Every structure is written in C-alpha cells, then in structure tokens.
Coordinates of C-alpha atoms and ligand atoms in Angstrom, one line a residue:
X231 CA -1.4 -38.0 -6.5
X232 CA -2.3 -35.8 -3.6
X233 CA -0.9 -36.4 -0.1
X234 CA -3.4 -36.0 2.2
X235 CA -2.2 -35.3 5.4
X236 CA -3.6 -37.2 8.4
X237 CA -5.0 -36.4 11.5
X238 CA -8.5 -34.8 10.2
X239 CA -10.6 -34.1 12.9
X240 CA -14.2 -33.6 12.4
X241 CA -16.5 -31.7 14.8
X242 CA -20.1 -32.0 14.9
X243 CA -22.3 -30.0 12.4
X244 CA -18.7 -28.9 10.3
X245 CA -16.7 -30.3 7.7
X246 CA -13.1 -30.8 8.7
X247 CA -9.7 -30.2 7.1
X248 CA -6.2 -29.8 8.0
X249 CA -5.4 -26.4 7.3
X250 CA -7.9 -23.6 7.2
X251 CA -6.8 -20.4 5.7
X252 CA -9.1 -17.6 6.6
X253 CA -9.4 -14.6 4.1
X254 CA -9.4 -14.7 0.2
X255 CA -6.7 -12.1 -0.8
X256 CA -3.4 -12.0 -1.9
X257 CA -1.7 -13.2 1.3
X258 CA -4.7 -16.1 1.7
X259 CA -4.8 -17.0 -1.8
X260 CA -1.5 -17.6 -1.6
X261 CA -0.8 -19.4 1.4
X262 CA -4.1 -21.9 0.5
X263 CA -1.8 -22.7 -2.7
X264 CA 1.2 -23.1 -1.2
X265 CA -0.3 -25.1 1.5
X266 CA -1.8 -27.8 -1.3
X267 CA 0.9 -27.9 -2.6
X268 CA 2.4 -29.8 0.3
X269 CA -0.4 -32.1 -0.4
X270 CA -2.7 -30.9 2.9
X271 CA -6.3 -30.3 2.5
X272 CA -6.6 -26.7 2.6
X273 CA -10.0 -24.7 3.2
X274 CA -10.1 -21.4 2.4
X275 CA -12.9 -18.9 3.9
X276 CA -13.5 -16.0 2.7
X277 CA -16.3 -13.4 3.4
X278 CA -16.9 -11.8 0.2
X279 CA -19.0 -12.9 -3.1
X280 CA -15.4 -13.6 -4.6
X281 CA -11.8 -13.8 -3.9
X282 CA -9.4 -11.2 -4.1
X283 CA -12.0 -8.2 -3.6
X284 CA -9.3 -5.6 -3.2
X285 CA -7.0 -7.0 -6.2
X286 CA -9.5 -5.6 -8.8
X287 CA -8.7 -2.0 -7.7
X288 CA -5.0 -2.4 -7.0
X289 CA -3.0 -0.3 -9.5
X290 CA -6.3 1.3 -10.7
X291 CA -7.6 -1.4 -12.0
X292 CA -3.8 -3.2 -13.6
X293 CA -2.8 -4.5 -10.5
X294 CA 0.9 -3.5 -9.9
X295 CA 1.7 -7.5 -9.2
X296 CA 5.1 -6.6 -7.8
X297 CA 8.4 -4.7 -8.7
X298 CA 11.3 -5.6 -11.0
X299 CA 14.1 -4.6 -8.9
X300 CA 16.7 -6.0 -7.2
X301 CA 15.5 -8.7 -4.5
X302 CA 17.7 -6.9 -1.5
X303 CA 16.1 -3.5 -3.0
X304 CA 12.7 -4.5 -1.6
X305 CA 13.7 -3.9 2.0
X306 CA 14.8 -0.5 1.4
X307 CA 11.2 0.2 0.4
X308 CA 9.7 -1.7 3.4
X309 CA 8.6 0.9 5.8
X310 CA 8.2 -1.1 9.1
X311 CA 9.8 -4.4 10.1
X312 CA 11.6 -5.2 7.0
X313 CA 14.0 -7.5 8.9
X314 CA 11.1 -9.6 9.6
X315 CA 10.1 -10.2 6.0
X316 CA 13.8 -11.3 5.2
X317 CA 13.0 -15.0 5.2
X318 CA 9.5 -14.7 3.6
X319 CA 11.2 -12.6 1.0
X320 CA 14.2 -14.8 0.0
X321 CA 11.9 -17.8 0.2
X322 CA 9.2 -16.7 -2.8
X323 CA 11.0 -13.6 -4.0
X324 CA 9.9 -11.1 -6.8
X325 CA 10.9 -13.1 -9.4
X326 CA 9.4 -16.1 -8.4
X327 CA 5.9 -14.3 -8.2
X328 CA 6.7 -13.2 -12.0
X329 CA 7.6 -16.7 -12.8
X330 CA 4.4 -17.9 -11.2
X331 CA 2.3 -15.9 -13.3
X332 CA 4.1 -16.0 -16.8
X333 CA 4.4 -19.4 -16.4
X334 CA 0.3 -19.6 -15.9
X335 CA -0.5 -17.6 -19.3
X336 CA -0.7 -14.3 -17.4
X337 CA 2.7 -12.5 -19.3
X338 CA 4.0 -9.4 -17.5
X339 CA 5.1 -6.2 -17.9
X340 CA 7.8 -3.5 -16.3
X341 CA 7.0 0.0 -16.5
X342 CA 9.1 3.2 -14.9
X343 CA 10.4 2.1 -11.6
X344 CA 10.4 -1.4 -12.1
X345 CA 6.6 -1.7 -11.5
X346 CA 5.2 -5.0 -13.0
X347 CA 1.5 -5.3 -14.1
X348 CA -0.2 -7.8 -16.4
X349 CA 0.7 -7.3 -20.3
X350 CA -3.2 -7.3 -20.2
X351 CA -3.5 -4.3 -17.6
X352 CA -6.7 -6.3 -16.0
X353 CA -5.7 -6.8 -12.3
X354 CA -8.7 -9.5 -12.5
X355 CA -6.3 -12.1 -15.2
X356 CA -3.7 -11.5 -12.0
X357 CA -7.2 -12.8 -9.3
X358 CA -8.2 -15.6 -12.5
X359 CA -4.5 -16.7 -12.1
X360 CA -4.6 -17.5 -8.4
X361 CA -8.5 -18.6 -8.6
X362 CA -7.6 -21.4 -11.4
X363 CA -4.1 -22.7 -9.5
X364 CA -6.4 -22.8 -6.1
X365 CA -8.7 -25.3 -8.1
X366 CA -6.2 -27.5 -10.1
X367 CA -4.8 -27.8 -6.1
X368 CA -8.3 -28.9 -4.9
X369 CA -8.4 -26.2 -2.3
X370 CA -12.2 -26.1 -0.8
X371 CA -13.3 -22.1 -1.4
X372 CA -15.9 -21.2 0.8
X373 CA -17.0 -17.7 -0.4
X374 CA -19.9 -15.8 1.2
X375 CA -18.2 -16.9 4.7
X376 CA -17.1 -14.9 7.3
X377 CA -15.5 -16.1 10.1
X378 CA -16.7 -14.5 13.4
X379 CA -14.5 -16.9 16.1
X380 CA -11.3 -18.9 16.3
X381 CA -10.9 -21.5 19.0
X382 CA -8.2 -24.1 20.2
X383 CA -8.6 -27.2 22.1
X384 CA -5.8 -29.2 22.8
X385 CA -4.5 -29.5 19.2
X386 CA -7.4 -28.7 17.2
X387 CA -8.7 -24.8 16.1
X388 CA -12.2 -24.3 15.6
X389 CA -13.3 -22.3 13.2
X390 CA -16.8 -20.7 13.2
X391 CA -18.4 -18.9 10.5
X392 CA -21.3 -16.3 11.3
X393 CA -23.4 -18.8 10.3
X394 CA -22.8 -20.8 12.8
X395 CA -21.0 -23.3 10.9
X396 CA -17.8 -24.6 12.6
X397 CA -14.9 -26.2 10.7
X398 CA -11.7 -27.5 12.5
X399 CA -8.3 -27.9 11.7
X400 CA -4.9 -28.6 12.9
X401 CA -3.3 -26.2 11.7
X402 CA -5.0 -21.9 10.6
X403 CA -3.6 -19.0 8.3
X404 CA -5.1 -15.5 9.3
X405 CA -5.0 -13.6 6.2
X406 CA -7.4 -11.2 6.7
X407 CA -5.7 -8.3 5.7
X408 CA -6.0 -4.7 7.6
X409 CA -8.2 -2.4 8.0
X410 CA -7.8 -0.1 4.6
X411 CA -10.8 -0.4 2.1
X412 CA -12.9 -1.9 4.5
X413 CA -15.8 -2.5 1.8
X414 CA -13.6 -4.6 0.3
X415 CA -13.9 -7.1 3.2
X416 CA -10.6 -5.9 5.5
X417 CA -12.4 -5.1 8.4
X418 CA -10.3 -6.2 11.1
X419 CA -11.6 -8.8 12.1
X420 CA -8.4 -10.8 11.8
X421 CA -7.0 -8.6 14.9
X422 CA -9.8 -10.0 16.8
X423 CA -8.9 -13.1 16.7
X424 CA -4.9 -12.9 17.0
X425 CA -5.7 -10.7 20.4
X426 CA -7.9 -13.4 21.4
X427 CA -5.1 -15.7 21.4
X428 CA -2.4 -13.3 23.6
X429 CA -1.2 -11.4 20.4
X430 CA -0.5 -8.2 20.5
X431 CA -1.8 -5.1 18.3
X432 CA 0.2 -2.3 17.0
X433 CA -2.4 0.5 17.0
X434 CA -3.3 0.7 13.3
X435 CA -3.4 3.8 11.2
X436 CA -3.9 4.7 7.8
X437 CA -0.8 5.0 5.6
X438 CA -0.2 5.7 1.7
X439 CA -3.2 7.9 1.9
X440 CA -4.0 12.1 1.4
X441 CA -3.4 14.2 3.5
X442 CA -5.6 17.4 5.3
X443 CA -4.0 21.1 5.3
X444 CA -4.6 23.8 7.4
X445 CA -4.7 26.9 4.9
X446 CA -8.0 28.0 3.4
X447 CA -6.2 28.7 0.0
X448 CA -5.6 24.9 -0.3
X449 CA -9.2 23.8 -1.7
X450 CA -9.2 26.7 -4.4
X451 CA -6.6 24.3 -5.7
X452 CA -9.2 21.5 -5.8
X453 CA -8.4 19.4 -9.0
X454 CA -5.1 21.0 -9.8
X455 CA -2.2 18.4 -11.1
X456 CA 1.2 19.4 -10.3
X457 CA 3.2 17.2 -12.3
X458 CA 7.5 17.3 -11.7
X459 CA 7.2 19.6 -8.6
X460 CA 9.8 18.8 -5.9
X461 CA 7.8 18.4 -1.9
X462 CA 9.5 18.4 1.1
X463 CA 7.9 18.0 4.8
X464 CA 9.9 20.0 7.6
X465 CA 9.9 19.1 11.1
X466 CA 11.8 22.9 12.0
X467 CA 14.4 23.1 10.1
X468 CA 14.6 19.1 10.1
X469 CA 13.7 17.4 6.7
X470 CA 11.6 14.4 7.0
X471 CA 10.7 13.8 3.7
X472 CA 12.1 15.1 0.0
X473 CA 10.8 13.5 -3.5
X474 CA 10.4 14.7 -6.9
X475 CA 6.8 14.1 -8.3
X476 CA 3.0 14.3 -9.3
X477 CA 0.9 16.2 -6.3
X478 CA -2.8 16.6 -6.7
X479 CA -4.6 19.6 -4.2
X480 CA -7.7 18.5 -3.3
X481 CA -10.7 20.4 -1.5
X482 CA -9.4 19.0 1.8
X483 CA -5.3 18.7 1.4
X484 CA -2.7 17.1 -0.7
X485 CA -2.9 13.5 -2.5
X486 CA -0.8 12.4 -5.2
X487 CA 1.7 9.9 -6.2
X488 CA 4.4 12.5 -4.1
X489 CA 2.3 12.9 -1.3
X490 CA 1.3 9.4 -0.3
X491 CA 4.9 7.8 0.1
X492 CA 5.2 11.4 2.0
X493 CA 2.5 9.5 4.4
X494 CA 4.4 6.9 4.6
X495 CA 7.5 8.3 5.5
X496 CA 6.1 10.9 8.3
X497 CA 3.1 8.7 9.5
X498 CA 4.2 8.4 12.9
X499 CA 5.3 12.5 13.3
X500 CA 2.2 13.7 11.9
X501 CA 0.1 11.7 15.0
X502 CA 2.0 13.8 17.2
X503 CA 1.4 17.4 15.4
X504 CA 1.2 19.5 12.2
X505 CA 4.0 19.2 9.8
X506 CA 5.4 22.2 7.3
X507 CA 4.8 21.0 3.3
X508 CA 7.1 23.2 1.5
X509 CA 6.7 22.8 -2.5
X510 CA 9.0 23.7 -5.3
X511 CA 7.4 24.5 -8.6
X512 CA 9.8 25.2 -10.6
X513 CA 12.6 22.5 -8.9
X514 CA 14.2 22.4 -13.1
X515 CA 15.1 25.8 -12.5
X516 CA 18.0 27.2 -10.6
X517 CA 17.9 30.3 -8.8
X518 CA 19.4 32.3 -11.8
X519 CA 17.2 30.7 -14.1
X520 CA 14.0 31.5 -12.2
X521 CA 15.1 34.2 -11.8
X522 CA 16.0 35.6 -15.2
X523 CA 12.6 33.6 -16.6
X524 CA 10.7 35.9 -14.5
X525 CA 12.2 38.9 -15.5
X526 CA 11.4 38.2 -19.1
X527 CA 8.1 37.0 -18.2
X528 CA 7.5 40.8 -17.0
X529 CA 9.6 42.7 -19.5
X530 CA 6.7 41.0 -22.1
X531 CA 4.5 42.2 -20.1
X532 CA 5.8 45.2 -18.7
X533 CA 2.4 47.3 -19.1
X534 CA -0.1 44.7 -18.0
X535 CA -1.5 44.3 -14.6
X536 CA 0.5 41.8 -12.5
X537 CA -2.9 39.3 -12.5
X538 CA -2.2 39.4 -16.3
X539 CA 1.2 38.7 -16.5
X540 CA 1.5 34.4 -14.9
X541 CA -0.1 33.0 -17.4
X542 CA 3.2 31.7 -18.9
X543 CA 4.9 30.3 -15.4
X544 CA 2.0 29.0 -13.6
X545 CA -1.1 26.9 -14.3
X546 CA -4.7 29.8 -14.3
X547 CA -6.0 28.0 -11.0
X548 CA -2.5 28.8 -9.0
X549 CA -2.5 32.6 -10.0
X550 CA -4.9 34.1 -7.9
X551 CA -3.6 31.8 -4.9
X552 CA -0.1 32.7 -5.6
X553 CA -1.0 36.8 -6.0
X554 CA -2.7 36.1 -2.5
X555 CA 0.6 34.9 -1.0
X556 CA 3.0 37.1 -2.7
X557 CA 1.1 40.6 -1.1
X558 CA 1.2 42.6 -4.6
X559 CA -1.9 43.9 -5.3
X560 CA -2.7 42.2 -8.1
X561 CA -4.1 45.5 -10.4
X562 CA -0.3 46.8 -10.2
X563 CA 1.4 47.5 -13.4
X564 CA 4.1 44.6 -13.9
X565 CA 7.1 47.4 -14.3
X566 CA 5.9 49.0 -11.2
X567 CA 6.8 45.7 -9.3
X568 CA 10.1 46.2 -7.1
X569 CA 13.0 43.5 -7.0
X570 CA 12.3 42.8 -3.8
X571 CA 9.0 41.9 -4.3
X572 CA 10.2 39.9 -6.8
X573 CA 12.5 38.4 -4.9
X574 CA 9.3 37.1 -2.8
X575 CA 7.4 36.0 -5.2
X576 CA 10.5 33.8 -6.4
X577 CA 10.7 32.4 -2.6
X578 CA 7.0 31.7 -2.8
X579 CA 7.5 29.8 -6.1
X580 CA 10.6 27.8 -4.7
X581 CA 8.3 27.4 -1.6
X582 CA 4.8 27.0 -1.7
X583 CA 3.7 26.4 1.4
X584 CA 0.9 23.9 3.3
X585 CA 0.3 23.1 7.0
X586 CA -0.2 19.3 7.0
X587 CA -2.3 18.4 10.1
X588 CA -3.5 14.3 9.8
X589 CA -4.9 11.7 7.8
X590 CA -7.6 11.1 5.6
X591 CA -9.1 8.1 6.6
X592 CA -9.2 4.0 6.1
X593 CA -12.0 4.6 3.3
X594 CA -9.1 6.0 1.1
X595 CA -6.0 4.9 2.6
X596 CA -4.1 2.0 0.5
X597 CA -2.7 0.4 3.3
X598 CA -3.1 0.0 7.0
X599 CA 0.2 0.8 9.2
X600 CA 0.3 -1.1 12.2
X601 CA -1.2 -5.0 13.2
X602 CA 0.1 -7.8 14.4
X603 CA 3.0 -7.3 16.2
X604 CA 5.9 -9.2 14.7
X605 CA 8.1 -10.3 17.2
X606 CA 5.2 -12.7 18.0
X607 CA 5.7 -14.2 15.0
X608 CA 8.7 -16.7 14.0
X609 CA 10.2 -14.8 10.7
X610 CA 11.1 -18.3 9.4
X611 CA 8.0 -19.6 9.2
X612 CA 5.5 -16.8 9.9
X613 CA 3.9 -18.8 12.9
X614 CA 3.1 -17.6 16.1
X615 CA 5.7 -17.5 19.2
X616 CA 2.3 -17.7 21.4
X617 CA 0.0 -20.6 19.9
X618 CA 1.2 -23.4 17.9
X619 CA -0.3 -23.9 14.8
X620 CA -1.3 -20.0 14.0
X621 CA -0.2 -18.8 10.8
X622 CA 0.3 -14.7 9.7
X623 CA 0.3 -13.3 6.4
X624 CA 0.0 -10.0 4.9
X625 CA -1.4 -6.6 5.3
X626 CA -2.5 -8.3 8.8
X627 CA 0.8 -8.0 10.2
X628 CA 2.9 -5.0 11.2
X629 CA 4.6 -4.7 7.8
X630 CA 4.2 -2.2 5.5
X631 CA 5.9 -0.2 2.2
X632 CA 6.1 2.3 -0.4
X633 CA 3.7 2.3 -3.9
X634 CA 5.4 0.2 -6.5
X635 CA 4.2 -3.5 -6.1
X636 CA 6.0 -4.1 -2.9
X637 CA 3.1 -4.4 -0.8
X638 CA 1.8 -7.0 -2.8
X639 CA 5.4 -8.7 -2.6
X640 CA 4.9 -8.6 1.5
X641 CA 1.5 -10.2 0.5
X642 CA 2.6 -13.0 -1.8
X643 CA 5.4 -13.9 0.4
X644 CA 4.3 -14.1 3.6
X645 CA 1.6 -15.7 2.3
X646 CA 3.4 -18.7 0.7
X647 CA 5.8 -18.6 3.4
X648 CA 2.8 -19.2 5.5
X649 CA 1.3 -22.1 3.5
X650 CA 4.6 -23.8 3.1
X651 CA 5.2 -23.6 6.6
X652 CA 1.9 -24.8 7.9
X653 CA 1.7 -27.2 4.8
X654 CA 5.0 -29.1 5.9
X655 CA 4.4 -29.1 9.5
X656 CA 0.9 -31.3 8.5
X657 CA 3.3 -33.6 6.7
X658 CA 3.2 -36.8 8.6
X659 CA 5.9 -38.2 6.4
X660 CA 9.5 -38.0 6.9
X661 CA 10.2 -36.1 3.9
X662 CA 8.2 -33.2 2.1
X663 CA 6.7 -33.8 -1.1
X664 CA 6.7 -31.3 -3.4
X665 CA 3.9 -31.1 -5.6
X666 CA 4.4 -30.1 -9.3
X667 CA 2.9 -26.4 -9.2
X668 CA 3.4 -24.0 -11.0
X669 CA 4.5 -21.5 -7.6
X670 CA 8.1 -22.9 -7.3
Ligands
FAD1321 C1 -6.9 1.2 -3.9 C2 -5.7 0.3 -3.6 C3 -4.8 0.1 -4.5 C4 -3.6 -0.7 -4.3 N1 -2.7 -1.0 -5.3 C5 -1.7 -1.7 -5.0 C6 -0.8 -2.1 -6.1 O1 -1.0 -1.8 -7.2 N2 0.3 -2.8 -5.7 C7 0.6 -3.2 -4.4 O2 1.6 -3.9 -4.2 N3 -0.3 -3.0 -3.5 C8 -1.4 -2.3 -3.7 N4 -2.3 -2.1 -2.7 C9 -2.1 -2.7 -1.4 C10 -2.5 -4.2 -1.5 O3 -3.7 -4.3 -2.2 C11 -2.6 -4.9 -0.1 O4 -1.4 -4.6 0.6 C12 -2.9 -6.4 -0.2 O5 -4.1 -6.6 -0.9 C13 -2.9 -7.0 1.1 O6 -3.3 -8.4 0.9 P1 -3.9 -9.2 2.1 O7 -4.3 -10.5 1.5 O8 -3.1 -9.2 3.3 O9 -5.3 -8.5 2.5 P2 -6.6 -8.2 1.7 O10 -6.3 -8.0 0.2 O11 -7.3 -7.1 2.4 O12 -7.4 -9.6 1.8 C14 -8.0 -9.9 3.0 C15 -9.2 -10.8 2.7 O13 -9.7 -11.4 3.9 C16 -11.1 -11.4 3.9 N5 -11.6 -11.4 5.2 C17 -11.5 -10.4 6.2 N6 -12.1 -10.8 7.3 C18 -12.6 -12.0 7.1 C19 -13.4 -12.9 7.9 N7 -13.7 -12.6 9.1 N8 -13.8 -14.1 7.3 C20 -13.4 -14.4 6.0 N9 -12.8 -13.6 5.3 C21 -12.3 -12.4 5.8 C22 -11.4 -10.1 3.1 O14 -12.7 -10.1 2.6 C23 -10.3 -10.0 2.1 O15 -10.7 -10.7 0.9 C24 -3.5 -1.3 -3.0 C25 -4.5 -1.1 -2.0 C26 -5.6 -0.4 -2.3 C27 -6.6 -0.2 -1.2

C-alpha cells in the first residue's frame, strides 16, 4: 500500500527517514502530507506542544483558510515575489485547498471579500483536518522538538534536535515560518539554518501590523472605531496608499483592518522616514453635502457653544480632538462661527491628520516581510538553487500578501508544492505513484 522510498540512512543514536519536514504549521503540515502521499516516509518536527500553534489564532480564532476569488486574483494581492509563487499556486490552487477540506468533513464558508473560514468558525477543525490526514498518511510527528542544526554529508542532511537527538534524511523541508508571533514557535530559527547553507536573508520586518504616530492627540483616541472612513498615506503630494475602511486609534498609533494592508503597502517607505496619514470621515459625503450637513448641524444649534453642537457629526471621543485642531475656541456661540472657519473645520473633517513614523513590532505583527531570498529557490519545485535536496515553504520565504486568506494560500501551496517535489524526487521508481488522498 505505501511505497516506501529507498535509500534510508540511519545514523547512530537517531531514527532515520527519507524526508524530514521541520516545523508543524501550515506550510509543514502541508508539505509532510503531500510528501506521504508520494509514498516517502516523512518525519515531521516540530517544536511546540502541538501542531499548527499559530492556526488557532488566525482569523481570530475562525481561521480565514483562504479566499474565494479568482486563482490569477491571488497575485494581485501578493505583496512581494508573486511571480515566484506562480507554479506553487497553479499547482494546489485555492480551490483545491477548499476541496481538501470539504472533502475531509470540514465544510466551508465565503464571507465579504471572498474570505473562506470553516462553516464551524473554529480555526482548530481547519488544525484537526491537517492533524488526522498526517496520520491516515503515517507521517512520524515529533512534537516537543526543536531543531537547533541542519547538516549535509555527501547526500545525507542531518538533523539535530536540541536534545541532542539526530535524525537524517535524504531529502528536508524548512517550514519554519517567520519571525511574527514568536510565542507561537516562529522564531527564526529556520533563517539559521538556510544561511548556514549559503542562502541568503532578506532583512525581515514586521508587516500587516499597527502602526505608531507622532501627534500627542492620537492616544486620546485610544479605543475609538472608525468604521467606513476613507485613509490615505502621502509621500508629498504622492499617494502611496488609498482604501475605504474600519481604523482603530490606539494609545500608540493607528491599527485596523484599513491600516494594516496600509503596512503592507508602504512597508518599505516608512523604514526610510515618516509618512503623512490623511483621513476622511465623512468620505459618503461630497463637498456640498458636508457642507450643507454642517450648516444645519449649527442652524439647530445656533445658540449653543460650539463644544455642544458635534454631537450629531462625530463620535464624543473625537470632539474635543477635533475642537483642538480646528482653533475655535470651543465656548463660542455656534452662530458666532465665521465661514471660513467653517470652511476649516470641513478640511479637518475631509482630512484628519496623523504623522506615521514606524512599526509596532513582531509580538503584534501578522506576518513577517522579508526571508529567504527567492531567487535561491527553483519556483517549480521550491528547492534550493544552492543545496540539493533543501526544500522552502511559507512564511519562511520572501513572500508575503494582503489580509483575506492569501497568506495562508502562499502557505498551503508552497507547502505541497514542497512535499510533492521532495516526495517525487525520493521516488526510486520510474513513475510516481499517486496515493489516494484526499489533497488532490
Ligand atoms: C494573529 C494572526 C492572524 C492571522 N490570520 C490569518 C488568516 O486568517 N488568514 C491568513 O491567510 N493568514 C493569517 N495569518 C498569517 C498566517 O498565519 C501565516 O502566514 C502562516 O501561518 C504561515 O505558515 P508557516 O507554516 O509558514 O509558518 P508558521 O505557522 O509560523 O509555522 C512554523 C512552525 O515551525 C515551528 N518551528 C519553528 N522553528 C522550529 C524549529 N527550530 N524546530 C521545530 N519546529 C520549529 C513553529 O513552532 C511553527 O509551528 C495570521 C497570522 C497571525 C499572527
């Protein structure tokens, strides 16, 4: 039934198997299957308690599994080195990962934006999924095992575990994902080991993550939803970045739906200097329309102080901020107010404004920007250029995109691209045999 392949080669004090796949998450998990599926032995390390650590808190808790759309759509919502993931992509595509899970009792469902998540909105059925599939294939889980070196003589890796435990294989998947999250096991340490072998490493940053701002005003905001606001980030009079959405201040910056694909988008500007946010709260408005809302907003209010008379356009914790900014002394009488200060405060409302100045860091950040650099790495197969026999997959890599499932996507199909490659260069017969599986 299974086809083991040959060439085992068993160093003292270890256990040995033909492909070792070293980290448990959504890339690893993935390749170990795809690997078995070949028929190889596959040995999977991974560090943590459990597998896929960071899938229970993907989607906040529901796991966004992927997105609905259009296969080609997925590149436009790769950030970095799209190109590269063409082959992984059209070889286990979106709607093969959907297929894999419906067709393992885990049914889907697409919500705005063509976000999948399970019908059951427990990213651990999505982890249970993967988990069962690696043990009908008879993949060897090591948990609790973190690898601290990999090693190659002549045609064999060894693989040592920080317990000194050594394992060797013919053939190793680094899945160790990046460096966001780190307690939940992506520490890096996959890096390590690629640079050890001659790769090189992109520097990697934080991306998909909140953001700091220079103006005191900003954490008065703390807690305050913004829901439908349009942001845009200026570079001068240059516009890097412009999105309708849900911004949340916080008592250091800006986070929010809106504001980390902003972090994507001007990652590599903001490491070379402070960025303008510029915020529209009223975007459903035209000019007139503001305009003439205002006006009535006041004529109700004529006699009240101008503290007194927001209540209707703005939500209680923006008031005082936006009195701050507009430079009318806030115990004027509303009919006293002049058109052109009126004027400004509509120019204030149209554009609130923010000095973005970096990061928040890994701890928060939902993926890592940067790795592995990818022309080191055969896009066909996702093994190395520089040591035969190395595998990539995932967040390890220097490939990245927007919210919406498509991470995951870059995960799941580099991953099986991975194991299928590694899996059927192990096959010491002539032609591949596919096992029945339910990834397809
Ligand atoms: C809060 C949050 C929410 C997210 N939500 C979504 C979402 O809904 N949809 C989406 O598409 N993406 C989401 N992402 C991004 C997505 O989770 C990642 O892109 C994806 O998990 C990357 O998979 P990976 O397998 O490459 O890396 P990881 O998931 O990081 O897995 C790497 C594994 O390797 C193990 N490991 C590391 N070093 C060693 C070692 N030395 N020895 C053994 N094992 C090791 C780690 O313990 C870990 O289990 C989210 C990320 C975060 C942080």
């Amino acid at each position: 039934m299974f086809k083991r392949c040959t060439g085992l080669d068993v160093k003292e004090s270890g256990m040995s198997e033909q492909i070792i796949v070293i980290g448990g998450g959504a890339a690893g998990m993935m390749a170990a299957a795809a690997a078995a599926m070949q028929g190889c032995g596959v040995l999977l390390l991974e560090r943590n308690e459990k597998l896929g650590k960071k899938l229970y808190i993907t989607g906040k808790g529901r796991c966004n599994v992927t997105n609905a759309c259009d296969t080609e759509e997925i590149f436009e919502q790769i950030v970095r080195n799209a190109k590269f993931m063409y082959g992984a992509i059209y070889t286990y595509d979106n709607f093969q990962v959907m297929d894999f899970f419906e067709q393992n009792h885990t049914p889907l469902k697409t919500e705005r934006g063509g976000r999948v998540f399970p019908v059951s909105d427990h990213a651990s059925d999505i982890i249970r999924t993967l988990a069962k599939e690696l043990e009908r294939l008879q993949v060897d889980v090591r948990l609790h095992t973190r690898v601290t070196s990999v090693t190659k003589e002549n045609e064999t890796f060894y693989v040592t575990d920080r317990n000194h435990k050594t394992y060797s294989a013919s053939k190793v998947i680094l899945a160790t994902g990046g460096l966001s999250y780190p307690a939940t096991g992506s520490t890096g340490d996959g890096y390590l080991f690629a640079e050890q072998f001659g790769h090189t490493l992109i520097k990697p940053v934080p991306s998909l993550t909140a953001m700091y701002t220079e103006e005191s005003y900003i954490p008065k905001l703390q807690g305050l939803t913004l829901k439908n606001v349009r942001a845009r980030v200026l570079d001068g009079c240059k516009t890097l970045y412009d999105e309708f959405g849900e911004l949340l201040f916080t008592h250091f910056g800006v986070s929010g739906p809106l504001m980390l694909r902003a972090s994507a988008v001007i990652n590599d500007r903001l490491h070379k200097g402070p960025l303008r946010l510029s915020v529209d709260l009223k975007p459903a408005l035209t000019q007139e329309q503001l305009d003439r809302r205002i006006l009535r907003d006041f004529e109700q209010a004529r006699n009240k102080q101008f503290k007194n008379a927001l209540h209707q356009l703005l939500p209680a914790k923006m008031i005082p901020v936006l009195i701050d900014l507009s430079g009318i002394d806030p115990e004027r009488k509303v009919n006293e107010i002049t058109k052109e200060e009126r004027k400004h405060l509509i120019e204030i409302l149209r554009n609130f404004p923010a000095t973005l100045t970096g990061f928040r860091d890994f701890n928060e950040a939902i993926i890592t920007r940067g790795g592995i650099h990818v022309k080191e790495i055969h896009p066909s197969t996702m093994e190395s250029k520089r040591v035969k026999g190395l595998y990539f997959a995932g967040e390890l890599m220097d490939v990245d995109a927007m919210t919406g499932g498509f991470n995951l996507q870059i995960a799941w199909s580099s991953g099986y691209l991975a194991g299928l490659s590694a899996g059927q260069a192990g096959q010491t017969d002539e032609t591949p045999q596919k096992k029945e599986c339910g990834i397809s």
